[in-house]
Coordinates of C-alpha atoms and ligand atoms in Angstrom, one line a residue:
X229 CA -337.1 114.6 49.0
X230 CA -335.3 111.4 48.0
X231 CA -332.4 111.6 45.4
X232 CA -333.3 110.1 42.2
X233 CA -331.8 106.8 41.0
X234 CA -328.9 106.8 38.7
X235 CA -327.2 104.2 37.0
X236 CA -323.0 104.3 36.5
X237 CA -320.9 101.7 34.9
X238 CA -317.7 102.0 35.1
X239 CA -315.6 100.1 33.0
X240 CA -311.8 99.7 34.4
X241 CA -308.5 99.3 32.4
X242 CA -305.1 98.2 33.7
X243 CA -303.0 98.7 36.9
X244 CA -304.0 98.6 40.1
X245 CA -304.1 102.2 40.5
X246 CA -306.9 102.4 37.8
X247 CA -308.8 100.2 40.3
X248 CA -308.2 102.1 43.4
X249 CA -309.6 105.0 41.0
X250 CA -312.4 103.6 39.4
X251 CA -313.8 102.9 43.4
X252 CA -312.9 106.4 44.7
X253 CA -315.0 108.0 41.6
X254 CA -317.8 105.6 42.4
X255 CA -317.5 107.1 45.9
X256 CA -317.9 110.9 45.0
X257 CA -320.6 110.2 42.8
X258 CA -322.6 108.4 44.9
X259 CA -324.0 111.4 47.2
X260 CA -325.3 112.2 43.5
X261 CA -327.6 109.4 43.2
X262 CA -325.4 107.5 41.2
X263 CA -325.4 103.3 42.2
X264 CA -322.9 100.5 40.5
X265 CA -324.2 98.9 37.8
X266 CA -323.1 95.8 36.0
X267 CA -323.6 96.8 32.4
X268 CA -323.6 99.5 30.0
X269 CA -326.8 98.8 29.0
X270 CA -329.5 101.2 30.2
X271 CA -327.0 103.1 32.4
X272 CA -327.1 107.3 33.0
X273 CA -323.3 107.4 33.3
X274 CA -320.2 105.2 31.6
X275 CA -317.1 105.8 32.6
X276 CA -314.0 104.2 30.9
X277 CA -311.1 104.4 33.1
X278 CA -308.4 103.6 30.7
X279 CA -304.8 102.4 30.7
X280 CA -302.2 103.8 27.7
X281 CA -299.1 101.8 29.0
X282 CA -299.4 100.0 25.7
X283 CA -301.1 101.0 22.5
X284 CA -303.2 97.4 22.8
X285 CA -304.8 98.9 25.7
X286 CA -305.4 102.6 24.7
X287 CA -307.0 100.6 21.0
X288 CA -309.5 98.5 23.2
X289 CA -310.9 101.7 24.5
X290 CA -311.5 102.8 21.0
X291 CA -313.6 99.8 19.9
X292 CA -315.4 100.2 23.5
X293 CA -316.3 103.3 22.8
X294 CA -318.2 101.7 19.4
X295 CA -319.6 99.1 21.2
X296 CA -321.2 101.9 23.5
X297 CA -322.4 103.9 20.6
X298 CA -326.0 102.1 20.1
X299 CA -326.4 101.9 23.8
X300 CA -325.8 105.7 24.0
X301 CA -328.3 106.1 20.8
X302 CA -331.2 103.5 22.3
X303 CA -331.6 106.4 25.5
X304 CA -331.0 109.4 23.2
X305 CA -333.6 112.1 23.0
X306 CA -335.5 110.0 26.5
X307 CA -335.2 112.4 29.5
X308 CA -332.2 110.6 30.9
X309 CA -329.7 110.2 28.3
X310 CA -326.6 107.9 28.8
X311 CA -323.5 110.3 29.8
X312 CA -319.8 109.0 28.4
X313 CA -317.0 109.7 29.9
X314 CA -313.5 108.6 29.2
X315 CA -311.1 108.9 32.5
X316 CA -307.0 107.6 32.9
X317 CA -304.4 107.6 30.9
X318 CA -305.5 107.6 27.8
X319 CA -307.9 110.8 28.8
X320 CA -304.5 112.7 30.2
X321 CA -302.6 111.9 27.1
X322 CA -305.0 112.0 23.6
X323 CA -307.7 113.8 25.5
X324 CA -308.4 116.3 22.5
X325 CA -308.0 113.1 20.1
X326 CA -310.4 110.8 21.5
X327 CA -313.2 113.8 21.2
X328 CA -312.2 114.1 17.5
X329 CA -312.1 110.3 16.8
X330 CA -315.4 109.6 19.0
X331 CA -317.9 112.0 19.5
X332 CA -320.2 109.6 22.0
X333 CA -317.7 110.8 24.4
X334 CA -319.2 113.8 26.2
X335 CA -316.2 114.3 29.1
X336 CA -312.5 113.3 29.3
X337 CA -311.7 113.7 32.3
X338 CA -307.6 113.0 33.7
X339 CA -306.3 111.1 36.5
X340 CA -305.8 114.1 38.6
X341 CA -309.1 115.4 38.7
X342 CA -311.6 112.8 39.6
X343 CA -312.8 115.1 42.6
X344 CA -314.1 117.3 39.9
X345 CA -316.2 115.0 38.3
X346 CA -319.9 115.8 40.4
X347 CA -319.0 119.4 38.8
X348 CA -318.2 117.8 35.1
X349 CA -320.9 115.6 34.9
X350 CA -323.5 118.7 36.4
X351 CA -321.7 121.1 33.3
X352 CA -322.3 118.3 30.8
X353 CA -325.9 118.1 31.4
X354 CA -326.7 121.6 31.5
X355 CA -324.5 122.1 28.3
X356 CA -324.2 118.6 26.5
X357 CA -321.5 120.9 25.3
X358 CA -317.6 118.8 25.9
X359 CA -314.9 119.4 29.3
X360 CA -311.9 118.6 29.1
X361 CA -310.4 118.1 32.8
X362 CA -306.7 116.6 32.3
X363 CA -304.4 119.3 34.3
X364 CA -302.1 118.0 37.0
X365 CA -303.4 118.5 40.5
X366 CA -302.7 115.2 42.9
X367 CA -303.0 117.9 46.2
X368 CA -306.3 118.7 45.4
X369 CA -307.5 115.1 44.3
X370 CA -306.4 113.6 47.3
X371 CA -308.0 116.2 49.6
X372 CA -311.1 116.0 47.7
X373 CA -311.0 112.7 47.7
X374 CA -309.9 112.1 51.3
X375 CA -313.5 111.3 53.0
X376 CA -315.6 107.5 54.0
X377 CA -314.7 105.0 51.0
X378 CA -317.1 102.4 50.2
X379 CA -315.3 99.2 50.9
X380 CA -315.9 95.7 49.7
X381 CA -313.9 92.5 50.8
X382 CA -311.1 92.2 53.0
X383 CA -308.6 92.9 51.2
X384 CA -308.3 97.0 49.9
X385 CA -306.1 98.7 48.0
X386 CA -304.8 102.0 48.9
X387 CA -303.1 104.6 46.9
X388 CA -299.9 106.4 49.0
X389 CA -298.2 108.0 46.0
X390 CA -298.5 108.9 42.6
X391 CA -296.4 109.6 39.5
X392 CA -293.0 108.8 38.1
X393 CA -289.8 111.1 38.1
X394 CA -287.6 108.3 36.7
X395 CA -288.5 108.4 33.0
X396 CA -287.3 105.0 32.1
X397 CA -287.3 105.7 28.0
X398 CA -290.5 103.2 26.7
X399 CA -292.8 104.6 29.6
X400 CA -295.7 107.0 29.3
X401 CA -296.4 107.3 33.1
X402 CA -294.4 110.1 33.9
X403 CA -296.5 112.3 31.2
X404 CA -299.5 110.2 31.8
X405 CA -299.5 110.4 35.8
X406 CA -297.2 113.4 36.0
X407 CA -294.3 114.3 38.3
X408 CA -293.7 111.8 41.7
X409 CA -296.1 113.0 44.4
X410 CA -296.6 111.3 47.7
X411 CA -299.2 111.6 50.1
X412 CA -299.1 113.2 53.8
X413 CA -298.5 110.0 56.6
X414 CA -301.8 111.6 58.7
X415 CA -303.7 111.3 55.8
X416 CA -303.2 107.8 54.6
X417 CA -303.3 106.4 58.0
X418 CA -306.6 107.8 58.6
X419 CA -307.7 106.0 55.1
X420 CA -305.7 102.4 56.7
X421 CA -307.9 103.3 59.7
X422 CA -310.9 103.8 58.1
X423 CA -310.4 100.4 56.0
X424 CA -309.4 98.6 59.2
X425 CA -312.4 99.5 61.0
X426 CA -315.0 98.0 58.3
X427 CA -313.1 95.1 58.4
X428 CA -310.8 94.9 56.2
X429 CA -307.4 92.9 56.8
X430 CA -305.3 93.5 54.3
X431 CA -303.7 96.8 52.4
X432 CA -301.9 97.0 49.7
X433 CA -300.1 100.3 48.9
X434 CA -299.7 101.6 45.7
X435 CA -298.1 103.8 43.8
X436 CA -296.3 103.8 40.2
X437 CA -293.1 103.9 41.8
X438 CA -294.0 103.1 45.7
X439 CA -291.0 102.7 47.1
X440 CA -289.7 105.9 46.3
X441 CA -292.2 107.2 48.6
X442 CA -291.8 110.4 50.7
X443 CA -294.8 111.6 52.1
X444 CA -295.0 114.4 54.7
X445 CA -294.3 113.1 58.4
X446 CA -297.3 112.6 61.1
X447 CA -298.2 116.0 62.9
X448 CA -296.1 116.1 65.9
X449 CA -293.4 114.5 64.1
X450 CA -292.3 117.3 61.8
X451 CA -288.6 117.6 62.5
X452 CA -288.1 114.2 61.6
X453 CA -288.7 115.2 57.4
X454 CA -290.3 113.3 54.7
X455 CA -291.0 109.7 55.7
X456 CA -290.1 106.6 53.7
X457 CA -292.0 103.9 52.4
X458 CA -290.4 101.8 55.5
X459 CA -291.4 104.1 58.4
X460 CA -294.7 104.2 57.0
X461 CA -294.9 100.6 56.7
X462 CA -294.0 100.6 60.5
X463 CA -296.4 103.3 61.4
X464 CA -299.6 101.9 59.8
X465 CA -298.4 98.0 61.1
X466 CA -299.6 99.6 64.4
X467 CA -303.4 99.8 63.4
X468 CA -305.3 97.0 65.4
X469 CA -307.1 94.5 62.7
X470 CA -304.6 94.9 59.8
X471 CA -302.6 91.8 59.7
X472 CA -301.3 92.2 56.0
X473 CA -299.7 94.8 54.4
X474 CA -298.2 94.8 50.8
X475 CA -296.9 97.5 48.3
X476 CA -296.2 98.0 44.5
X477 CA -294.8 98.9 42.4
X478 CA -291.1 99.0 43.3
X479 CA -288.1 100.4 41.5
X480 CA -284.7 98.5 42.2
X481 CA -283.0 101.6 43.3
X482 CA -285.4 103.1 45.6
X483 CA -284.9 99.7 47.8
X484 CA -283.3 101.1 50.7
X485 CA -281.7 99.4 53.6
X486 CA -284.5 100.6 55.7
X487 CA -286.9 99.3 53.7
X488 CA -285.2 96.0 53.0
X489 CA -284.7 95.7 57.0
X490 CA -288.6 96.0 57.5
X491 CA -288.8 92.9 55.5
X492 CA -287.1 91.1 57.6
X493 CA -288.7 92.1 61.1
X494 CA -292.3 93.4 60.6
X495 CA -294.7 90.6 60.9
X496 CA -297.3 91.9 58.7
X497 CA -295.6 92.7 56.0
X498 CA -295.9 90.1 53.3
X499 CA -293.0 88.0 52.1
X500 CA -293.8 89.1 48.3
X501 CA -291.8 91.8 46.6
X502 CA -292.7 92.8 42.8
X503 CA -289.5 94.5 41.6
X504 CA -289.4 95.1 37.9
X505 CA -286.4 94.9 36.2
X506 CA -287.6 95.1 32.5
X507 CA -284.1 93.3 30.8
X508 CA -280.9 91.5 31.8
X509 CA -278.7 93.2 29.5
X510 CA -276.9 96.5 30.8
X511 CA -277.0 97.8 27.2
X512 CA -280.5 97.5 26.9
X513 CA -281.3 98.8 30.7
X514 CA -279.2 102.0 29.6
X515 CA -280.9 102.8 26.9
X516 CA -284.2 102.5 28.7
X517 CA -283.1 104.9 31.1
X518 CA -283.2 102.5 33.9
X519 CA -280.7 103.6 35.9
X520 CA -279.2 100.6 37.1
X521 CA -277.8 97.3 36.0
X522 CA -278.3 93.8 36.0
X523 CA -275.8 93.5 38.5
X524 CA -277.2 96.4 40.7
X525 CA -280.5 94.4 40.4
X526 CA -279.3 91.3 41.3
X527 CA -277.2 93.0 44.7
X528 CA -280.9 94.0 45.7
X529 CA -282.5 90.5 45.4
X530 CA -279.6 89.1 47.6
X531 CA -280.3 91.4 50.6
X532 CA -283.9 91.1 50.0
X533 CA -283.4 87.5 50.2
X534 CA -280.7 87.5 53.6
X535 CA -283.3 90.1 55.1
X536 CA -286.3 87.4 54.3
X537 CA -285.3 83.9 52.5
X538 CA -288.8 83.1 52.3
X539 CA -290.1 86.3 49.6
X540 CA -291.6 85.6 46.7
X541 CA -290.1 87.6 44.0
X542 CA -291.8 89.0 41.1
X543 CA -291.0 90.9 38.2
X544 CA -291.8 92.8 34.5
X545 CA -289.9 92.3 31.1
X546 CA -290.0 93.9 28.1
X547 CA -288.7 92.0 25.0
X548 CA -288.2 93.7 21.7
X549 CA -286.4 96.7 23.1
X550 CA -285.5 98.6 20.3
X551 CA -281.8 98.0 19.4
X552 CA -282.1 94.0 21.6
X553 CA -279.7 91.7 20.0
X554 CA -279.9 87.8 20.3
X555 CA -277.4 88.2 22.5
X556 CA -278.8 90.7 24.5
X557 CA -282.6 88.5 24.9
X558 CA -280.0 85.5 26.5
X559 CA -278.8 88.0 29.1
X560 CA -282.5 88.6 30.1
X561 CA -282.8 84.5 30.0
X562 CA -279.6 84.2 32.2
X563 CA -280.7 86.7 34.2
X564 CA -284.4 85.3 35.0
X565 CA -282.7 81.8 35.3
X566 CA -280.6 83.1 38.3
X567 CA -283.1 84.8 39.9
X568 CA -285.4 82.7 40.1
X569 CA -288.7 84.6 39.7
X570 CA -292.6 83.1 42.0
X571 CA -294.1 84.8 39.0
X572 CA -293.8 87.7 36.7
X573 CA -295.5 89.8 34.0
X574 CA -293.8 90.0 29.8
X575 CA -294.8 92.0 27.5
X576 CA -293.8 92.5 24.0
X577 CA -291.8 96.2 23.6
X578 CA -294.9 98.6 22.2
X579 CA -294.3 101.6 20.5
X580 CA -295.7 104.8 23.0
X581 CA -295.9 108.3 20.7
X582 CA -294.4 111.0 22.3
X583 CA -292.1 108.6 24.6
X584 CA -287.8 109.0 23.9
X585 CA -287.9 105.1 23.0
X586 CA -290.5 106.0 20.1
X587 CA -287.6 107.3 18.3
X588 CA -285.1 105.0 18.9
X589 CA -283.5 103.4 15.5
X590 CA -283.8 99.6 15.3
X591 CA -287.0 99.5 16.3
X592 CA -287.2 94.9 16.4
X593 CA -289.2 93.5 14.2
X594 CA -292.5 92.0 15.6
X595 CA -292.5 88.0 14.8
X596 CA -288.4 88.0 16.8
X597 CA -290.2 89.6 19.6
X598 CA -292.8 87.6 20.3
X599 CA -290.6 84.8 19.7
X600 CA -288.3 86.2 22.1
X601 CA -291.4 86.5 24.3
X602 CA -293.0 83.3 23.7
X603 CA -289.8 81.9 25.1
X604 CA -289.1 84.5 28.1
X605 CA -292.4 83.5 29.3
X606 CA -292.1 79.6 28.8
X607 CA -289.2 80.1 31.4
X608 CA -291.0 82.5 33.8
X609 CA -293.5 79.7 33.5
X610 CA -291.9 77.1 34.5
X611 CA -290.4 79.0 37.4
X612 CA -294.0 79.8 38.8
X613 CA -294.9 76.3 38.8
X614 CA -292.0 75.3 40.4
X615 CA -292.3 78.2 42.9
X616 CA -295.9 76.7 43.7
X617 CA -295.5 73.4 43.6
X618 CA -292.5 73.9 46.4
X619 CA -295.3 74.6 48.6
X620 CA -296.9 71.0 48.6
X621 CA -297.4 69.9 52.1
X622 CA -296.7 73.0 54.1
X623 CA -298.8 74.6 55.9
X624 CA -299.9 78.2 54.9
X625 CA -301.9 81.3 56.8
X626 CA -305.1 81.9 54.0
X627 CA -306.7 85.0 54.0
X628 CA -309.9 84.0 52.7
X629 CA -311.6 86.4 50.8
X630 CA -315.0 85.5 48.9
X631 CA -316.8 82.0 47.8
X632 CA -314.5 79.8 45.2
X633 CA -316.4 78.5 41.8
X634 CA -317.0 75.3 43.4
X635 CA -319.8 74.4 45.6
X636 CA -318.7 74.6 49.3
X637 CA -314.8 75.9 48.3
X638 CA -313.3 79.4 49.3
X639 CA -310.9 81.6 47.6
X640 CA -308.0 83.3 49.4
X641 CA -304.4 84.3 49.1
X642 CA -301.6 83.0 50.8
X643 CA -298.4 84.9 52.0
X644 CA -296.8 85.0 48.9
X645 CA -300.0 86.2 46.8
X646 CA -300.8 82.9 46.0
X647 CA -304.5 82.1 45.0
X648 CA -305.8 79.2 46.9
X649 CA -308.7 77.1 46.8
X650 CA -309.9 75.1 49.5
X651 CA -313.3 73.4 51.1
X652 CA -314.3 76.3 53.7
X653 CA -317.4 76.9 55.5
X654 CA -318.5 79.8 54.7
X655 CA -318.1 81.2 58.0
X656 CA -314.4 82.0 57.4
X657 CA -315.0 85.0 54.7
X658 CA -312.8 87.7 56.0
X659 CA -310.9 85.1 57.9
X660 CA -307.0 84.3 57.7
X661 CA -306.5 80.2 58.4
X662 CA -303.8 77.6 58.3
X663 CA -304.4 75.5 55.4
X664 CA -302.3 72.7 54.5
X665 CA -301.2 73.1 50.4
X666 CA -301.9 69.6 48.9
X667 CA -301.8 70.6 45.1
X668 CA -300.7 73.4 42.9
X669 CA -300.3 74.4 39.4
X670 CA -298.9 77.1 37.1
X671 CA -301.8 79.7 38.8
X672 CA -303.4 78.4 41.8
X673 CA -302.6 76.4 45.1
X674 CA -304.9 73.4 46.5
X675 CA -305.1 73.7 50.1
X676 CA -307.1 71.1 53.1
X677 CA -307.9 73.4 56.0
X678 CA -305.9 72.2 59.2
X679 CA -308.5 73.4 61.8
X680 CA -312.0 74.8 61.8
X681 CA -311.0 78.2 63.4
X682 CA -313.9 79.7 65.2
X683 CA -315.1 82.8 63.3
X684 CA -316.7 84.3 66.0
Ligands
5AD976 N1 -294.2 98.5 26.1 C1 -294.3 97.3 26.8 N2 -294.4 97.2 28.1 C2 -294.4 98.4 28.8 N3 -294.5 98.6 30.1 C3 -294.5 99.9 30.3 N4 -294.4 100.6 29.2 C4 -294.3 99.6 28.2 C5 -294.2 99.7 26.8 N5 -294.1 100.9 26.2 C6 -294.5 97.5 31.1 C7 -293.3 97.5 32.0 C8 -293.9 98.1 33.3 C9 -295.3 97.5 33.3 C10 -296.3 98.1 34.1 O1 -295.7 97.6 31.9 O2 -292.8 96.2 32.2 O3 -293.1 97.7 34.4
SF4_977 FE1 -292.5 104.0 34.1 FE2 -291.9 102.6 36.3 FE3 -290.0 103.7 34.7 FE4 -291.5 105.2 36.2 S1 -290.0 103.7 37.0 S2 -290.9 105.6 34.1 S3 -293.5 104.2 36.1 S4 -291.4 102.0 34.1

């Protein structure tokens, strides 16, 4: 008898990761009947996958969660009544809270137990009584996880390793995600493989804190010990199709020679390196728990740089840091002016309960930071531009990856995560091209495409 039809929204809040989430949960529902839908309205299942990084994004869930509410009422007491779930962060950390505070939620359900969900959501409607599902488990999710993904585009992301050992002092990821766990080599490459073979072009590998990656080695490869992030990168550069493969999220000391090296010899590794470094002042890195300095930072940059002069370097900042002087704000300026950052992300120092920073006297007072802020990011600005608009008149490989908002224009990334706009036939979706960069601005390249390739 065919399944019935079932409706799921899923609604997806911050990193990466939370993306590469939302589609593996959409995969082990689906042998449940359950097909993507586009909005909450009239759907059988929501799911929130949240972010709690910052209180602004654990607060939007809350005022989700009210917008929901007549949705949720409008199918009540019908024979298929809308199921909410609230999944991520926010679930792992104020699990117990969000049932108090909103009762539409019939499921919170934590990052490490996605796999679990068929089981939740079949418990939920035989009980409509609450589960809570937020224990540590990444072995498990991963193995449960492990089978044919669903893949759209040509470009995929693909988780390698999970959680955060390094406990920098404003971050809830290490209680969040829990304790740093990497993924077995035969494993991911079978996923690359799998991506590779319905055409997809381009990985990126995550993980909170990638780089420090030490997954188990291939079978047949045992003696050689846990491999690093660079022998994997070597290893899965071997699967036929793949021409691009990028990683994030980086942390300064887990750059190793190795890995640095890879930069400057494997081909298909992008020249684009996202390495926060969160402040330019040692004080302020020490009291985040950052465990290294501005000038341990900077020593990184320059072999990144000899390995591969091209790279595009990204970063993070925080401003407002309790305890950040004036003077401490200009050696984050001074520090950003001599890197010399392709683009980067600043936020505003926010305030995460249960964190060691939480407790910190001197917490800054809110109108300095987001001056401090509104300045950080006029520079980083700037910078971007510049980095953009250096590309004027070369010529670029595109990876083009889905129609552009203009009639008869494609958008695609270049090397250095660029987006790009160009006028494409169609033909060259899933495609990478030389294009020739004739404009850019603060966000976006302008490119003329050199050639017609041949898509066939
Ligand atoms: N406040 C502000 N920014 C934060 N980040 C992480 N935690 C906080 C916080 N409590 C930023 C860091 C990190 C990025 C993912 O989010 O810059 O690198
Ligand atoms: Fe958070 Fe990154 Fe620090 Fe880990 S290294 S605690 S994920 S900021």
């Amino acid at each position: 008898m065919a399944q019935q039809r079932k409706k799921l929204f899923i609604k997806t809040y911050g990193c990466q990761m939370n993306v590469y989430d939302s589609e593996r949960m959409r995969d082990v529902l689906a042998p449940l009947g359950y097909e993507p839908a586009d909005e909450p309205d009239g759907a059988d299942l929501v799911i929130l996958n949240t972010c709690h990084i910052r209180e602004k994004a654990a607060e939007k869930v809350y005022s989700e969660l009210g917008r929901l509410r007549p949705h949720k009422d409008a199918k009540a007491g019908t024979k298929d009544p809308m199921t909410i779930a609230v999944a991520g962060c926010v679930a792992q950390a104020e699990g117990e809270e969000i049932m108090r505070r909103a009762p539409v939620v019939d499921l919170v359900v934590g990052p490490q137990t996605y796999h679990k969900l068929p089981e939740l959501i079949a418990q939920t409607h035989r009980a409509r009584g609450e589960r809570l599902e937020t224990e540590f488990e990444p072995v498990a999710k991963f193995d449960a996880l492990a089978g044919d993904r669903a893949v759209e585009g040509y470009s995929a992301f693909l988780t390698v390793q999970e959680g955060c050992d390094k406990f920098c002092t404003f971050c809830v990821v290490p209680y969040t995600r829990g304790a740093e766990w990497s993924r077995p080599v035969d494993q991911i490459t079978a996923e690359a493989r799998m991506l590779a073979s319905k055409g997809v072009r381009e990985i990126t590998l995550l993980g909170q804190n990638v780089n420090a990656f030490h997954g188990a080695p291939p079978s047949g490869r045992e003696a050689d010990g846990p491999w690093g992030l660079a022998k994997l990168l070597r290893h899965l550069s071997l699967i036929g199709g793949l021409d691009r493969i990028r990683y994030t999220t980086s942390h300064p000391n887990d750059m190793d020679d190795e890995l640095i090296a890879a930069h400057g010899d494997l081909e298909c590794l992008m020249p684009y390196l996202h390495l926060p470094v969160q402040s330019g002042s040692d004080k302020i890195l020490h009291a985040m728990n950052r465990k290294h300095t501005i000038e341990s930072y900077a020593r990184v940059i320059e072999k990144v740089r000899a390995a591969r002069p091209d790279i595009a370097i990204s970063g993070d900042f925080i401003v407002g840091f309790p305890g950040e002087t004036d003077k401490d704000f200009e050696d984050t300026m001074q520090a950003v002016r001599e890197i010399n950052y392709a683009s980067a992300f600043s936020f505003k120092y926010s305030r995460r309960p249960g964190t060691p920073g939480a407790s910190l006297p001197l917490q800054v007072d809110d109108t300095i930071a987001s001056e401090r802020l509104a300045h950080l990011q006029a520079l980083l600005t700037e910078q971007q531009t510049a980095f953009n608009r250096s590309q004027i008149g070369m010529r670029l490989p595109v990876l083009f990856e889905k129609k552009g908002r203009l009639a008869g224009q494609l958008h695609g990334r270049s090397p250095y995560l660029q987006s790009l706009h160009c006028e494409a036939p169609a033909e060259l979706i899933g495609q990478i091209a030389e294009v020739t960069i004739t404009d850019a601005s603060q966000n976006s390249l302008t490119g003329r495409l050199d050639a017609k390739v041949d898509a066939a």
